[in-house]
Coordinates of N, CA and C in Angstrom, one line a residue:
X24 N 13.4 7.7 91.1 CA 12.8 8.9 92.0 C 11.2 8.3 92.4
X25 N 11.0 8.7 93.6 CA 9.0 8.6 94.0 C 8.7 9.4 94.7
X26 N 7.8 10.0 95.2 CA 7.3 10.9 95.5 C 6.6 12.3 94.8
X27 N 6.3 13.2 95.4 CA 6.0 14.4 94.7 C 7.3 15.0 94.5
X28 N 7.7 16.0 93.3 CA 8.6 17.2 93.0 C 8.3 18.0 93.8
X29 N 9.1 18.8 93.6 CA 9.3 20.3 94.2 C 10.2 21.1 93.8
X30 N 9.7 22.2 93.8 CA 10.7 23.5 93.4 C 11.1 24.5 94.9
X31 N 11.9 24.3 95.2 CA 12.7 24.5 96.5 C 12.8 26.4 96.4
X32 N 12.4 27.7 96.5 CA 12.6 28.8 96.5 C 13.9 29.4 97.9
X33 N 14.9 29.8 97.4 CA 15.4 30.2 98.7 C 16.2 31.6 98.8
X34 N 15.5 32.4 99.5 CA 15.7 33.7 99.3 C 16.9 34.6 99.8
X35 N 17.1 35.6 99.7 CA 18.6 36.3 100.2 C 18.7 37.3 100.6
X36 N 19.7 37.8 101.6 CA 19.8 38.5 102.1 C 18.9 39.7 102.5
X37 N 18.5 39.8 103.8 CA 17.8 41.3 104.0 C 16.2 40.9 103.7
X38 N 16.0 39.8 102.7 CA 14.8 39.2 102.6 C 14.3 38.5 103.1
X39 N 12.8 37.8 102.5 CA 11.8 36.1 103.2 C 11.4 36.0 102.3
X40 N 10.4 34.7 102.9 CA 10.0 34.2 101.2 C 9.2 34.9 100.7
X41 N 8.4 35.9 101.3 CA 7.7 36.6 100.6 C 8.1 37.0 99.1
X42 N 9.9 37.5 98.8 CA 10.0 37.9 97.8 C 9.4 37.3 96.5
X43 N 9.4 35.8 97.1 CA 9.2 34.8 95.7 C 7.4 34.5 96.0
X44 N 6.7 35.3 96.2 CA 5.6 35.5 95.6 C 5.0 35.2 94.7
X45 N 5.2 35.7 93.6 CA 5.2 35.8 92.3 C 5.2 34.4 91.3
X46 N 6.7 34.2 91.8 CA 7.4 33.1 91.3 C 6.2 31.5 91.8
X47 N 6.5 31.4 93.0 CA 5.4 30.0 93.6 C 3.9 30.2 93.0
X48 N 3.2 31.5 92.6 CA 2.0 31.6 91.8 C 2.5 31.1 90.5
X49 N 3.1 31.4 90.1 CA 3.8 31.0 88.6 C 4.1 29.6 88.7
X50 N 4.6 29.1 89.7 CA 5.0 27.5 89.9 C 3.9 26.4 89.7
X51 N 2.9 27.2 90.6 CA 1.8 26.5 91.1 C 1.4 26.1 90.0
X52 N 0.8 27.4 89.2 CA 0.0 27.4 87.7 C 0.6 26.5 86.8
X53 N 2.0 26.4 86.7 CA 2.0 25.3 86.2 C 2.2 23.5 86.5
X54 N 1.4 23.4 87.8 CA 1.6 22.6 88.0 C 2.7 21.8 88.7
X55 N 3.4 22.5 89.2 CA 4.8 22.0 90.4 C 4.5 23.0 91.7
X56 N 5.0 21.4 92.4 CA 4.5 22.0 94.0 C 5.8 23.0 94.1
X57 N 5.5 24.0 95.0 CA 6.6 24.8 95.4 C 6.8 25.0 96.8
X58 N 7.9 25.1 97.3 CA 8.3 25.3 98.4 C 9.3 26.7 98.8
X59 N 8.5 27.7 99.7 CA 9.4 29.0 99.4 C 10.3 29.0 101.1
X60 N 11.4 28.6 101.5 CA 12.2 28.4 102.5 C 12.0 29.7 103.4
X61 N 11.8 29.7 104.8 CA 12.1 31.3 105.6 C 13.4 30.6 106.6
X62 N 14.1 31.3 106.2 CA 15.8 31.0 107.0 C 15.5 31.5 108.2
X63 N 16.3 31.0 109.1 CA 16.2 31.0 110.3 C 16.3 32.6 110.8
X64 N 15.7 33.3 111.6 CA 15.2 34.5 112.4 C 15.1 35.4 110.7
X65 N 14.9 35.0 109.4 CA 14.1 36.1 108.5 C 12.3 35.9 108.2
X66 N 11.9 35.2 109.7 CA 10.4 36.0 109.6 C 10.0 37.4 110.3
X67 N 10.9 38.6 109.8 CA 10.4 39.9 110.4 C 10.9 40.7 109.3
X68 N 9.6 40.4 108.5 CA 9.5 41.4 107.8 C 9.4 43.4 108.1
X69 N 10.6 43.9 107.7 CA 10.3 45.4 108.4 C 11.2 45.8 109.4
X70 N 11.5 44.9 110.2 CA 12.2 45.0 111.3 C 13.6 45.0 111.1
X71 N 14.4 46.3 111.6 CA 15.4 46.8 111.7 C 16.5 46.0 112.8
X72 N 15.6 45.1 114.0 CA 16.6 44.7 115.1 C 17.3 44.0 114.6
X73 N 18.8 43.7 115.0 CA 19.4 42.8 114.4 C 19.4 41.6 114.8
X74 N 19.8 40.6 114.3 CA 19.9 39.1 114.1 C 21.1 38.6 114.3
X75 N 21.4 37.4 115.1 CA 22.6 36.6 115.0 C 22.7 35.4 114.4
X76 N 22.1 35.1 113.0 CA 22.3 33.8 112.7 C 23.3 33.7 112.0
X77 N 23.8 32.1 112.1 CA 24.8 31.6 111.6 C 25.5 30.9 110.5
X78 N 25.7 31.1 109.4 CA 25.8 30.7 107.9 C 25.2 29.0 108.1
X79 N 26.0 28.3 109.4 CA 25.4 26.9 109.3 C 24.0 26.6 109.6
X80 N 23.6 27.6 110.1 CA 21.9 27.4 110.9 C 21.1 27.7 109.7
X81 N 21.9 28.5 108.5 CA 21.1 28.5 107.6 C 21.2 27.4 106.8
X82 N 22.0 26.8 106.5 CA 22.7 25.7 105.6 C 21.5 24.6 106.2
X83 N 21.8 24.8 107.4 CA 21.1 23.4 107.7 C 19.5 23.6 107.2
X84 N 19.1 24.7 107.5 CA 17.5 25.3 106.9 C 17.0 24.4 105.9
X85 N 17.6 25.2 105.0 CA 18.0 24.5 103.5 C 18.2 23.2 103.1
X86 N 19.0 22.6 103.6 CA 19.0 21.1 103.7 C 17.8 20.7 104.5
X87 N 17.2 20.8 105.3 CA 15.9 19.8 106.1 C 14.5 20.3 105.3
X88 N 14.8 21.6 104.1 CA 13.5 22.1 103.5 C 13.8 20.9 102.0
X89 N 14.9 20.6 101.7 CA 15.1 19.7 100.8 C 14.6 18.3 101.0
X90 N 15.2 17.6 102.6 CA 14.9 16.8 102.9 C 13.2 16.6 103.5
X91 N 12.7 17.2 103.7 CA 11.1 17.5 103.9 C 10.6 17.0 102.6
X92 N 11.1 17.5 101.3 CA 10.3 17.2 100.1 C 10.8 15.1 100.2
X93 N 9.5 15.0 99.5 CA 9.1 13.6 99.3 C 9.6 13.0 98.4
X94 N 10.2 13.7 97.2 CA 10.3 13.4 95.9 C 11.5 14.4 95.2
X95 N 11.8 14.1 94.0 CA 13.1 15.1 93.1 C 12.7 16.8 93.0
X96 N 13.7 17.2 93.7 CA 13.2 18.9 93.7 C 14.7 19.8 93.0
X97 N 14.0 21.0 92.6 CA 14.9 22.1 92.3 C 15.2 22.7 92.9
X98 N 16.3 23.4 93.2 CA 16.4 24.9 94.7 C 16.3 26.2 93.1
X99 N 15.9 26.8 93.7 CA 15.9 28.4 93.1 C 16.6 29.0 94.3
X100 N 17.8 29.7 94.3 CA 18.5 30.6 95.1 C 18.7 32.0 94.6
X101 N 18.1 33.2 95.3 CA 18.3 34.2 94.9 C 19.6 34.7 95.7
X102 N 20.3 35.2 95.4 CA 21.7 36.3 96.0 C 22.6 35.2 97.0
X103 N 22.3 35.5 98.2 CA 23.0 34.9 99.3 C 21.9 33.0 99.5
X104 N 20.7 33.0 98.7 CA 20.3 32.0 99.0 C 21.0 31.4 97.8
X105 N 21.7 31.8 96.8 CA 22.1 31.4 95.9 C 23.7 30.4 96.2
X106 N 24.4 31.1 97.2 CA 25.4 30.2 97.7 C 25.0 29.3 98.7
X107 N 23.8 29.6 99.2 CA 23.1 28.6 100.3 C 23.0 27.4 99.3
X108 N 22.2 27.7 98.3 CA 22.3 26.3 97.6 C 23.2 25.8 96.8
X109 N 24.4 26.5 96.8 CA 25.8 26.0 96.2 C 26.4 25.0 97.2
X110 N 26.0 26.0 99.1 CA 26.9 25.5 99.9 C 26.1 23.8 99.9
X111 N 25.2 24.0 100.0 CA 24.2 22.5 100.3 C 24.6 21.5 99.4
X112 N 24.8 21.5 98.1 CA 25.3 20.9 96.9 C 26.5 20.6 96.9
X113 N 27.5 20.6 98.0 CA 28.9 20.5 98.0 C 28.7 19.0 98.5
X114 N 27.5 18.8 99.6 CA 27.5 17.2 99.9 C 26.2 16.5 98.9
X115 N 26.4 15.8 98.7 CA 25.5 14.9 98.1 C 24.2 15.0 98.6
X116 N 23.4 15.6 97.5 CA 22.0 15.4 97.4 C 21.1 15.0 96.4
X117 N 21.3 13.3 96.6 CA 20.2 12.9 95.6 C 19.3 13.5 95.0
X118 N 18.4 13.7 95.7 CA 16.9 14.6 94.9 C 17.2 15.6 94.7
X119 N 18.6 16.5 94.7 CA 18.1 17.7 93.9 C 19.0 17.5 92.4
X120 N 17.9 17.7 91.4 CA 18.0 17.7 90.2 C 18.4 18.8 89.7
X121 N 18.3 19.9 89.9 CA 19.0 21.3 89.5 C 18.6 22.3 90.2
X122 N 20.1 23.2 89.8 CA 19.6 24.4 90.7 C 19.5 25.6 89.8
X123 N 18.8 26.4 90.2 CA 19.3 27.7 89.8 C 19.6 29.1 90.6
X124 N 20.5 29.8 90.1 CA 20.9 31.1 90.5 C 21.0 31.8 90.2
X125 N 20.0 32.6 91.1 CA 19.4 34.1 90.9 C 20.2 35.0 91.0
X126 N 21.2 35.6 90.4 CA 21.3 37.2 91.0 C 23.0 36.5 92.2
X127 N 23.2 35.4 91.9 CA 24.0 35.0 93.2 C 25.4 35.6 93.3
X128 N 25.3 35.8 94.6 CA 26.9 35.6 95.2 C 28.1 35.1 94.4
X129 N 29.0 36.3 93.8 CA 29.7 35.5 92.8 C 31.0 34.6 93.2
X130 N 31.5 33.6 92.5 CA 32.7 32.7 92.6 C 33.3 33.3 93.7
X131 N 34.0 34.4 94.0 CA 34.6 35.3 94.6 C 34.6 35.6 96.1
X132 N 33.2 35.5 96.2 CA 32.8 35.8 97.7 C 32.8 37.4 97.3
X133 N 31.9 37.9 98.5 CA 31.6 39.3 99.0 C 32.3 40.4 98.7
X134 N 34.1 40.0 98.5 CA 34.6 41.0 98.9 C 34.7 42.5 97.9
X135 N 34.4 42.4 96.4 CA 34.2 43.3 95.5 C 33.1 43.8 95.9
X136 N 31.9 43.6 96.3 CA 30.5 44.0 96.5 C 30.6 44.6 97.8
X137 N 31.2 44.2 98.2 CA 31.4 45.3 99.7 C 32.0 46.7 99.5
X138 N 33.1 46.3 98.6 CA 34.1 47.6 98.4 C 33.3 48.7 97.2
X139 N 32.5 48.0 96.6 CA 31.3 48.7 95.6 C 30.4 49.1 96.5
X140 N 29.8 48.3 97.5 CA 28.9 49.5 98.5 C 29.4 50.2 99.1
X141 N 30.6 50.7 99.7 CA 31.6 51.4 100.6 C 31.7 52.5 99.5
X142 N 32.4 52.1 98.3 CA 32.6 53.6 97.2 C 30.9 54.3 96.8
X143 N 30.3 53.3 96.6 CA 28.7 53.9 96.4 C 28.0 54.9 97.8
X144 N 28.4 54.6 98.9 CA 27.5 55.1 99.9 C 28.3 54.9 101.1
X145 N 29.2 55.4 101.2 CA 30.5 55.5 102.2 C 30.2 55.4 103.5
X146 N 29.0 56.2 103.5 CA 29.1 56.5 105.4 C 27.9 55.4 106.0
X147 N 26.5 55.4 105.3 CA 25.7 54.5 105.4 C 26.6 52.9 104.9
X148 N 27.5 52.4 104.5 CA 28.1 51.1 104.4 C 29.2 50.7 105.6
X149 N 29.8 51.8 105.7 CA 30.7 51.6 106.7 C 30.5 51.8 108.5
X150 N 28.9 52.4 108.4 CA 28.3 52.2 109.3 C 27.9 51.0 109.6
X151 N 27.1 50.1 108.8 CA 26.9 49.0 108.5 C 27.5 48.1 109.1
X152 N 29.2 48.1 108.4 CA 29.9 47.3 109.0 C 30.6 47.4 110.4
X153 N 30.9 48.5 110.8 CA 31.2 49.2 112.4 C 30.2 48.4 113.4
X154 N 29.2 48.6 112.5 CA 28.4 48.4 114.1 C 27.3 47.1 113.9
X155 N 28.1 46.0 113.0 CA 26.8 45.3 112.7 C 25.6 45.3 112.5
X156 N 25.4 46.4 112.0 CA 24.0 46.7 111.5 C 24.0 47.0 110.1
X157 N 23.7 45.6 109.7 CA 23.3 45.6 108.4 C 22.6 46.2 107.5
X158 N 21.1 46.5 108.3 CA 19.9 47.3 108.0 C 20.3 48.5 107.4
X159 N 21.1 49.0 108.0 CA 21.8 50.6 107.7 C 22.4 50.6 106.1
X160 N 22.9 49.8 105.5 CA 23.3 49.2 104.3 C 21.9 49.3 103.0
X161 N 21.2 49.2 103.4 CA 20.0 49.0 102.7 C 18.5 49.9 103.0
X162 N 18.9 51.0 104.4 CA 17.2 51.1 105.2 C 16.9 52.0 104.9
X163 N 17.0 53.0 103.7 CA 16.4 54.0 103.2 C 16.1 53.9 101.8
X164 N 15.1 54.9 101.2 CA 15.0 54.3 99.7 C 15.6 53.9 98.7
X165 N 17.0 55.3 98.9 CA 18.0 55.7 98.1 C 19.0 53.9 98.4
X166 N 18.8 53.9 99.2 CA 19.6 52.6 99.4 C 19.3 51.3 99.0
X167 N 17.8 50.8 98.9 CA 17.6 50.0 98.5 C 17.4 50.1 97.1
X168 N 16.8 51.6 96.4 CA 17.2 51.3 94.8 C 18.2 51.0 94.3
X169 N 19.7 51.7 95.1 CA 20.7 51.2 94.6 C 20.7 49.5 94.5
X170 N 21.0 49.9 96.2 CA 21.4 47.9 95.5 C 20.3 46.7 95.1
X171 N 19.0 46.7 94.8 CA 18.2 46.1 94.5 C 17.8 46.2 93.3
X172 N 17.4 47.4 92.7 CA 16.5 48.0 91.8 C 17.5 48.9 90.7
X173 N 16.7 48.9 89.6 CA 17.2 50.4 88.9 C 16.8 51.2 88.7
X174 N 17.5 52.6 88.0 CA 16.5 53.9 88.2 C 15.1 53.9 87.5
X175 N 14.9 53.1 87.2 CA 13.3 53.1 85.9 C 12.6 52.1 87.0
X176 N 12.9 51.3 87.8 CA 11.9 50.5 88.8 C 10.9 51.2 89.3
X177 N 9.6 50.8 89.1 CA 8.9 51.8 89.4 C 8.7 52.1 91.1
X178 N 8.2 53.4 91.7 CA 8.6 53.5 93.0 C 7.7 52.8 93.7
X179 N 6.8 52.1 93.4 CA 6.0 51.6 94.4 C 6.5 50.1 95.0
X180 N 7.5 49.5 93.3 CA 8.1 48.4 93.5 C 9.0 48.9 94.8
X181 N 10.2 49.5 94.9 CA 10.7 50.1 95.8 C 10.5 50.2 96.9
X182 N 9.6 51.2 97.3 CA 8.9 51.1 98.6 C 8.1 50.1 99.2
X183 N 7.3 49.2 98.4 CA 7.0 48.3 98.5 C 7.9 47.1 99.4
X184 N 9.1 47.0 98.2 CA 10.0 46.1 99.0 C 11.0 46.9 100.3
X185 N 11.2 47.9 100.2 CA 12.1 48.6 101.5 C 11.2 48.4 102.9
X186 N 9.7 48.3 102.6 CA 8.8 48.3 103.7 C 9.0 47.0 104.3
X187 N 9.3 45.7 103.5 CA 9.6 44.3 104.0 C 10.8 44.0 104.3
X188 N 12.1 44.6 104.0 CA 13.6 44.5 104.5 C 13.8 44.8 105.8
X189 N 14.2 43.3 106.0 CA 15.0 43.2 107.7 C 16.4 43.3 107.7
X190 N 16.8 43.5 109.0 CA 17.7 43.5 109.2 C 18.7 42.0 109.1
X191 N 19.9 42.0 108.9 CA 20.8 40.8 108.1 C 21.5 40.2 109.0
X192 N 21.9 39.3 109.3 CA 23.0 38.7 110.2 C 24.2 38.9 110.1
X193 N 25.3 39.7 110.8 CA 26.4 39.8 110.3 C 27.3 39.2 110.6
X194 N 26.7 37.9 111.6 CA 27.4 36.6 111.9 C 27.8 36.1 110.5
X195 N 27.0 35.9 109.5 CA 26.7 35.0 108.2 C 27.6 35.6 108.0
X196 N 27.9 37.1 107.4 CA 28.7 38.1 106.7 C 30.2 36.7 106.6
X197 N 31.1 36.8 107.2 CA 32.6 36.5 106.9 C 32.9 35.3 106.0
X198 N 31.5 34.3 106.3 CA 31.7 33.0 105.6 C 31.7 33.4 104.4
X199 N 30.7 34.4 103.8 CA 30.5 35.0 102.5 C 31.4 35.8 101.2
X200 N 32.8 35.9 102.8 CA 33.8 36.9 102.4 C 34.7 36.1 102.3
X201 N 34.7 34.6 102.8 CA 36.5 34.0 102.9 C 36.4 32.9 102.2
X202 N 34.7 32.3 102.5 CA 34.7 30.9 101.9 C 33.7 30.6 101.1
X203 N 34.5 31.0 99.9 CA 33.7 30.9 98.8 C 33.3 29.1 97.7
X204 N 32.1 29.5 97.2 CA 31.5 28.3 96.9 C 32.5 27.2 95.9
X205 N 32.3 26.1 96.2 CA 33.3 25.5 95.4 C 32.9 24.5 94.2
X206 N 32.6 24.7 93.3 CA 31.6 24.2 92.1 C 32.2 22.7 91.8
X207 N 33.5 22.6 91.8 CA 34.2 21.7 91.7 C 33.8 20.2 92.2
X208 N 32.8 20.7 93.3 CA 32.4 19.5 93.9 C 30.9 19.1 93.8
X209 N 30.3 19.9 92.9 CA 28.9 19.7 92.5 C 28.7 19.7 91.1
X210 N 27.8 18.3 91.3 CA 27.2 17.5 90.1 C 26.1 18.1 89.3
X211 N 25.7 18.7 90.2 CA 23.9 18.9 89.9 C 24.1 19.9 89.0
X212 N 22.8 19.7 87.6 CA 23.1 20.8 86.4 C 23.0 22.1 87.5
X213 N 23.4 23.2 87.1 CA 23.4 24.1 87.5 C 22.8 25.5 86.0
X214 N 21.6 26.3 86.5 CA 21.6 27.7 85.3 C 21.8 28.9 86.3
X215 N 22.5 29.6 85.8 CA 22.9 31.3 86.4 C 22.2 32.4 85.5
X216 N 21.0 33.3 86.2 CA 20.7 34.4 85.5 C 21.3 35.5 86.3
X217 N 22.0 36.2 85.5 CA 22.3 37.5 85.8 C 21.3 38.8 85.3
X218 N 20.9 39.3 86.8 CA 20.3 40.7 86.0 C 21.6 41.7 85.5
X219 N 21.2 42.3 84.0 CA 21.7 43.5 83.3 C 22.3 44.4 84.5
X220 N 21.3 45.0 85.2 CA 21.8 46.4 85.8 C 21.6 45.8 87.4
X221 N 22.4 44.9 87.6 CA 22.5 44.4 89.1 C 23.2 45.2 90.2
X222 N 22.8 45.8 90.7 CA 23.1 46.9 91.6 C 24.7 46.2 92.6
X223 N 24.9 45.2 92.8 CA 26.0 44.4 93.9 C 26.9 43.6 93.3
X224 N 26.4 43.1 91.9 CA 27.1 41.9 91.4 C 26.9 42.3 90.0
X225 N 28.1 42.2 89.1 CA 28.4 42.6 87.6 C 27.9 41.3 86.6
X226 N 27.6 41.4 85.9 CA 27.4 40.1 84.5 C 29.1 39.5 84.5
X227 N 29.7 40.3 84.7 CA 31.4 39.8 84.6 C 31.5 38.9 85.4
X228 N 31.2 38.9 87.1 CA 31.1 38.2 88.3 C 30.4 36.8 87.6
X229 N 29.1 37.1 87.0 CA 28.3 36.0 87.0 C 28.6 34.9 86.0
X230 N 29.8 35.7 84.8 CA 29.8 34.8 84.1 C 31.3 33.7 84.2
X231 N 32.0 34.5 85.5 CA 33.3 34.3 85.9 C 32.3 32.7 87.1
X232 N 31.1 32.9 87.4 CA 30.6 31.5 88.0 C 29.9 30.8 87.2
X233 N 29.3 31.3 86.4 CA 28.9 30.7 85.3 C 29.8 29.2 84.7
X234 N 31.6 30.3 84.4 CA 32.4 29.4 83.3 C 32.6 28.1 84.4
X235 N 32.5 28.4 85.8 CA 33.1 27.5 86.5 C 32.1 25.9 86.4
X236 N 30.9 26.5 86.2 CA 29.7 25.1 86.3 C 29.6 25.1 84.3
X237 N 30.7 25.7 83.7 CA 30.0 25.0 82.6 C 29.3 25.8 81.4
X238 N 29.0 26.4 82.1 CA 27.3 27.8 81.5 C 27.9 28.9 81.1
X239 N 26.8 29.5 80.2 CA 26.9 30.3 80.3 C 25.3 31.3 81.3
X240 N 25.9 32.3 81.7 CA 25.0 33.2 82.4 C 23.8 33.7 81.4
X241 N 22.6 33.8 82.0 CA 21.4 34.3 81.2 C 21.1 35.6 81.5
X242 N 21.5 36.6 80.8 CA 21.4 38.0 81.0 C 20.3 38.1 81.2
X243 N 19.5 38.7 81.9 CA 18.2 39.6 81.5 C 18.3 40.9 81.6
X244 N 17.8 41.4 80.6 CA 18.0 42.3 80.4 C 17.5 43.7 81.1
X245 N 18.0 44.7 81.4 CA 17.3 45.8 82.1 C 16.9 45.8 83.5
X246 N 17.6 44.4 84.3 CA 16.6 44.5 85.5 C 17.7 44.5 86.7
X247 N 17.4 44.8 87.5 CA 18.4 45.1 88.7 C 18.4 43.6 90.0
X248 N 19.0 43.9 90.3 CA 19.2 42.7 91.5 C 18.3 41.8 91.7
X249 N 17.2 42.6 92.4 CA 15.8 41.6 93.1 C 15.0 41.5 91.7
X250 N 15.2 40.6 90.7 CA 14.9 40.0 89.4 C 13.3 40.0 89.7
X251 N 13.0 38.7 90.8 CA 11.4 38.4 91.3 C 11.0 39.6 91.2
X252 N 11.1 40.4 91.8 CA 10.4 41.7 91.7 C 10.0 42.6 91.0
X253 N 11.0 42.8 89.9 CA 11.3 43.8 88.8 C 10.0 43.5 87.5
X254 N 9.9 44.7 87.0 CA 9.2 44.0 85.7 C 9.2 43.2 85.0
X255 N 10.5 42.6 84.5 CA 10.6 41.2 83.8 C 10.8 39.9 84.7
X256 N 10.3 40.0 86.4 CA 10.5 39.4 87.2 C 9.3 37.8 86.3
X257 N 8.5 38.2 85.9 CA 7.6 36.5 85.5 C 8.3 36.2 84.3
X258 N 8.6 37.1 83.3 CA 9.5 36.6 81.9 C 10.6 35.5 82.7
X259 N 10.9 36.0 83.8 CA 12.3 35.2 84.5 C 11.7 33.5 84.8
X260 N 10.8 34.1 85.7 CA 9.7 32.9 86.9 C 9.4 32.1 85.4
X261 N 9.3 32.2 84.0 CA 8.7 30.9 83.2 C 9.8 30.4 82.7
X262 N 11.0 31.2 82.5 CA 12.3 30.6 82.1 C 12.8 29.8 83.0
X263 N 12.7 29.7 84.2 CA 13.5 28.8 85.4 C 12.5 28.2 85.3
X264 N 11.3 28.3 85.7 CA 10.0 27.0 85.9 C 9.8 26.2 84.7
X265 N 10.1 26.3 83.4 CA 10.4 25.6 82.3 C 11.5 25.1 82.5
X266 N 12.9 25.5 82.7 CA 14.0 24.6 83.0 C 13.8 23.9 84.5
X267 N 13.6 23.6 85.6 CA 13.1 23.1 86.5 C 12.0 21.9 86.0
X268 N 11.0 22.5 85.6 CA 10.0 21.5 84.9 C 10.8 20.4 84.0
X269 N 11.2 20.8 83.3 CA 12.1 19.8 82.6 C 13.3 18.6 83.1
X270 N 13.7 19.6 84.1 CA 14.1 18.7 84.8 C 14.1 17.8 86.1
X271 N 12.9 18.3 86.6 CA 12.1 17.2 87.1 C 11.2 16.3 86.3
X272 N 11.1 16.7 85.3 CA 10.4 15.7 84.3 C 11.8 14.5 84.2
X273 N 12.5 14.8 84.1 CA 13.9 13.8 83.5 C 13.4 12.7 84.9
X274 N 14.0 13.4 85.8 CA 13.9 12.8 87.1 C 13.0 11.6 87.4
X275 N 11.6 11.9 87.0 CA 10.3 11.1 86.9 C 10.4 10.1 86.1
X276 N 11.0 10.4 84.5 CA 11.1 9.0 84.0 C 11.8 8.1 84.3

């Protein structure tokens, strides 16, 4: 392969490229080109206005970001971004030489997570689903912390994140419930990072996904779902980026 190698970061639901700021800086400090994708309609930090982006539009955006790179790439996808990375890689992308899935949506989709959120906060979760206003599921300090962080996460981190969360598309939800990822179609090397105290997806669910790829998940002790914003984030970034750098170096050899 020729051209400039790159690490392509894909954010998850309710988030935007801002969540990768520290990891982008870490990548550039290691001499890696970094691209943080903005998914369609996800350029509205702090907005509770509904959006109606379809999953197909998001997949197309990630595919285009990869195609715009001129050399080998590694995808780093968080949560819904991990799901998108897998959907993209179900079709051959020969320039993608690795994918790091950070707290990704489980192999069997979002059904168990939806039930977990309803049990934890029935009022907000049900209103979010019934009104197609998914911001209601995460849009308070307590809901934000429960979903994305731990009781020990600094309040400044939670409040800063809450101030930048935006609404998520209910039109993109059904595929994540019923159209599971298909690891058997993906030959790209994959690693899975599982935050130990993830409020959305369990470590067991990440082990299930890892088994489908023939890998054990890397469990990040004490971290919540938004690993890249947690105190453990830079340590995890170093691990992911060293792995990505190795994949890119092998592709360039």
